Amino acid sequence: MVDFLFYFFTAVTWGSAAMVVLSRNPVNAAMFLIVAMVGIAGLFVLLSAFFLAVLQVLVYAGAVVVLFLFVIMLLDEGEKRRIRAGKVSSVASVMALVLLLVGALSVAVSPDLVVPGMGEARTLGTTEPVGDAPREYGYHLFTAYMLPFQVAGFLLLVAMIGVILLSKRYRDESEVRAQV
Amino acid sequence: MNIGIVDFLVASALLFAIGFFGVLLRRNTLVVYMCLELMLNAVNLALVAFSRFNGTMDGNIFVFFIITVAAAEVAVGLAIIVTLFRRRETVQLPDLNLLRH
C-alpha cells in the first residue's frame, strides 16, 4: 500500500511539474503547481513528516500560489507566445538532464559509493520515524537553531519592508528624490 | 514498505530537473518563478528523505527554514515583477534586456 502510494504521489508530482513547464497559460501553470505541491505534501506524509506536509499545503498551495494567481491576473498579459527554446538553452538543459541522470543512476546503482552506509537495507518498513510533533520543531528551533530562527524572522521583516517600498506607486521621479 | 532513500532521491532529482528545464526554456518571468519553486521543493523532498532515513530532525528543520525563505523570496520577486511590468509593460524575458552588453 505504501509502495503504491509512493509511486502514485511521485507520478502525480512529476506529471503536474511537467505541465507547469509545458502549459502555455500561466494560470494553468499555477493550477498545476498546486497539484505538484500537494503531491509533495503526500510524499512528506509517507516520510512521516506530518507537520511539514501541513505547512507545505498551507504555505505553498495556499499562500504562494494565490500570490502567483493574484499577480498573473493583475498583469493580464495579452497574447500568449509559443514556447520557443533558444539553442544555447536547449543544449544546456540537455546537458543538465544527462548530468542529473548520471548522478541519480550512480546513487541508485551503488549507493555506498556515494554516501557510505546508504546502501544498507533501510526502507520505510525497517526504520523508525523520528518524532515529528510540532513540539520537536519548537524544541530544535529554540535550542540548536536559535540564531537561524532569529535571522529568518529578520529576513521576513526585511522582505516585508522591501515589498512595501517596491510596490509603492510614486507620482514622478522628483517625489522619489524628495523621499530619499 | 520497500521504498528506500534511493527512490526518494531519484524522485527528487527528476523533479529538480523538470524545474531546471522550466527555468532555462520558458520566457515568461512568472512561469520561471514557479519553476524555481519546483526546484526548491525538490530539494525539500531530498532533505526530508535524508532526515527520515538518518533518524535526525535536522533535515526537517532545514525544510522549515527553506519554506520561510521561499515565501519571502516569492513576495519580493513578485513585487519586482509588478514594478517591472509597470515600467516596461511586459514580463517576457527576451524583452527585459536593459542590462544586456
PDB file of C-alpha atoms in Angstrom, chain A residues 63-140:
ATOM      1  CA  ALA A  63      -0.239  31.446   0.127  1.00  0.00           C
ATOM      2  CA  VAL A  64       2.420  31.262  -2.605  1.00  0.00           C
ATOM      3  CA  VAL A  65       0.201  30.058  -5.446  1.00  0.00           C
ATOM      4  CA  VAL A  66      -2.554  32.514  -4.510  1.00  0.00           C
ATOM      5  CA  LEU A  67       0.083  35.269  -4.680  1.00  0.00           C
ATOM      6  CA  PHE A  68       1.108  33.998  -8.119  1.00  0.00           C
ATOM      7  CA  LEU A  69      -2.507  33.968  -9.294  1.00  0.00           C
ATOM      8  CA  PHE A  70      -3.059  37.498  -7.993  1.00  0.00           C
ATOM      9  CA  VAL A  71      -0.031  38.799  -9.911  1.00  0.00           C
ATOM     10  CA  ILE A  72      -0.967  36.896 -13.087  1.00  0.00           C
ATOM     11  CA  MET A  73      -4.432  38.445 -13.038  1.00  0.00           C
ATOM     12  CA  LEU A  74      -3.012  41.859 -12.103  1.00  0.00           C
ATOM     13  CA  LEU A  75      -0.620  41.906 -15.045  1.00  0.00           C
ATOM     14  CA  ASP A  76      -3.009  40.406 -17.614  1.00  0.00           C
ATOM     15  CA  GLU A  77      -0.516  39.632 -20.358  1.00  0.00           C
ATOM     16  CA  GLY A  78      -2.417  39.855 -23.607  1.00  0.00           C
ATOM     17  CA  GLU A  79      -1.209  37.423 -26.257  1.00  0.00           C
ATOM     18  CA  LYS A  80       0.319  34.092 -25.384  1.00  0.00           C
ATOM     19  CA  ARG A  81       3.528  33.376 -27.185  1.00  0.00           C
ATOM     20  CA  ARG A  82       4.583  29.957 -28.341  1.00  0.00           C
ATOM     21  CA  ILE A  83       7.223  28.329 -26.202  1.00  0.00           C
ATOM     22  CA  ARG A  84      10.376  28.678 -28.242  1.00  0.00           C
ATOM     23  CA  ALA A  85      13.637  27.415 -26.817  1.00  0.00           C
ATOM     24  CA  GLY A  86      16.926  29.065 -27.685  1.00  0.00           C
ATOM     25  CA  LYS A  87      19.770  26.939 -28.978  1.00  0.00           C
ATOM     26  CA  VAL A  88      22.079  27.568 -26.007  1.00  0.00           C
ATOM     27  CA  SER A  89      19.286  26.917 -23.500  1.00  0.00           C
ATOM     28  CA  SER A  90      18.356  23.641 -25.193  1.00  0.00           C
ATOM     29  CA  VAL A  91      21.932  22.385 -25.210  1.00  0.00           C
ATOM     30  CA  ALA A  92      22.407  23.476 -21.594  1.00  0.00           C
ATOM     31  CA  SER A  93      19.209  21.789 -20.422  1.00  0.00           C
ATOM     32  CA  VAL A  94      20.001  18.533 -22.222  1.00  0.00           C
ATOM     33  CA  MET A  95      23.461  18.547 -20.646  1.00  0.00           C
ATOM     34  CA  ALA A  96      21.941  19.253 -17.239  1.00  0.00           C
ATOM     35  CA  LEU A  97      19.481  16.381 -17.676  1.00  0.00           C
ATOM     36  CA  VAL A  98      22.292  13.981 -18.624  1.00  0.00           C
ATOM     37  CA  LEU A  99      24.376  15.054 -15.628  1.00  0.00           C
ATOM     38  CA  LEU A 100      21.437  14.741 -13.217  1.00  0.00           C
ATOM     39  CA  LEU A 101      20.519  11.329 -14.605  1.00  0.00           C
ATOM     40  CA  VAL A 102      24.107  10.154 -14.240  1.00  0.00           C
ATOM     41  CA  GLY A 103      24.072  11.377 -10.638  1.00  0.00           C
ATOM     42  CA  ALA A 104      20.730   9.753  -9.824  1.00  0.00           C
ATOM     43  CA  LEU A 105      21.708   6.487 -11.513  1.00  0.00           C
ATOM     44  CA  SER A 106      25.050   6.346  -9.730  1.00  0.00           C
ATOM     45  CA  VAL A 107      23.203   6.776  -6.439  1.00  0.00           C
ATOM     46  CA  ALA A 108      20.693   4.106  -7.432  1.00  0.00           C
ATOM     47  CA  VAL A 109      23.269   1.583  -8.692  1.00  0.00           C
ATOM     48  CA  SER A 110      25.934   1.895  -5.999  1.00  0.00           C
ATOM     49  CA  PRO A 111      24.662   3.889  -3.023  1.00  0.00           C
ATOM     50  CA  ASP A 112      27.641   3.007  -0.836  1.00  0.00           C
ATOM     51  CA  LEU A 113      29.981   4.656  -3.317  1.00  0.00           C
ATOM     52  CA  VAL A 114      28.230   7.998  -2.927  1.00  0.00           C
ATOM     53  CA  VAL A 115      27.329   8.017   0.749  1.00  0.00           C
ATOM     54  CA  PRO A 116      28.905   5.310   2.920  1.00  0.00           C
ATOM     55  CA  GLY A 117      26.257   3.253   4.641  1.00  0.00           C
ATOM     56  CA  MET A 118      23.423   4.440   2.440  1.00  0.00           C
ATOM     57  CA  GLY A 119      23.133   1.081   0.710  1.00  0.00           C
ATOM     58  CA  GLU A 120      22.027  -0.711   3.860  1.00  0.00           C
ATOM     59  CA  ALA A 121      18.577  -2.097   3.513  1.00  0.00           C
ATOM     60  CA  ARG A 122      16.949   0.884   5.174  1.00  0.00           C
ATOM     61  CA  THR A 123      13.429   1.220   3.919  1.00  0.00           C
ATOM     62  CA  LEU A 124      10.267   2.833   5.199  1.00  0.00           C
ATOM     63  CA  GLY A 125       9.355  -0.511   6.749  1.00  0.00           C
ATOM     64  CA  THR A 126      12.614  -1.209   8.574  1.00  0.00           C
ATOM     65  CA  THR A 127      13.325   2.225  10.104  1.00  0.00           C
ATOM     66  CA  GLU A 128      11.508   4.104  12.794  1.00  0.00           C
ATOM     67  CA  PRO A 129      10.475   7.720  12.072  1.00  0.00           C
ATOM     68  CA  VAL A 130      11.931  10.411  14.292  1.00  0.00           C
ATOM     69  CA  GLY A 131       9.498  12.253  16.490  1.00  0.00           C
ATOM     70  CA  ASP A 132       7.593  14.648  14.299  1.00  0.00           C
ATOM     71  CA  ALA A 133       5.431  16.616  16.683  1.00  0.00           C
ATOM     72  CA  PRO A 134       5.297  20.403  16.423  1.00  0.00           C
ATOM     73  CA  ARG A 135       6.884  20.300  19.890  1.00  0.00           C
ATOM     74  CA  GLU A 136      10.004  18.711  18.378  1.00  0.00           C
ATOM     75  CA  TYR A 137      10.296  21.556  15.884  1.00  0.00           C
ATOM     76  CA  GLY A 138       9.818  24.104  18.620  1.00  0.00           C
ATOM     77  CA  TYR A 139      12.455  22.453  20.781  1.00  0.00           C
ATOM     78  CA  HIS A 140      15.060  22.430  17.999  1.00  0.00           C
TER      79      HIS A 140
END
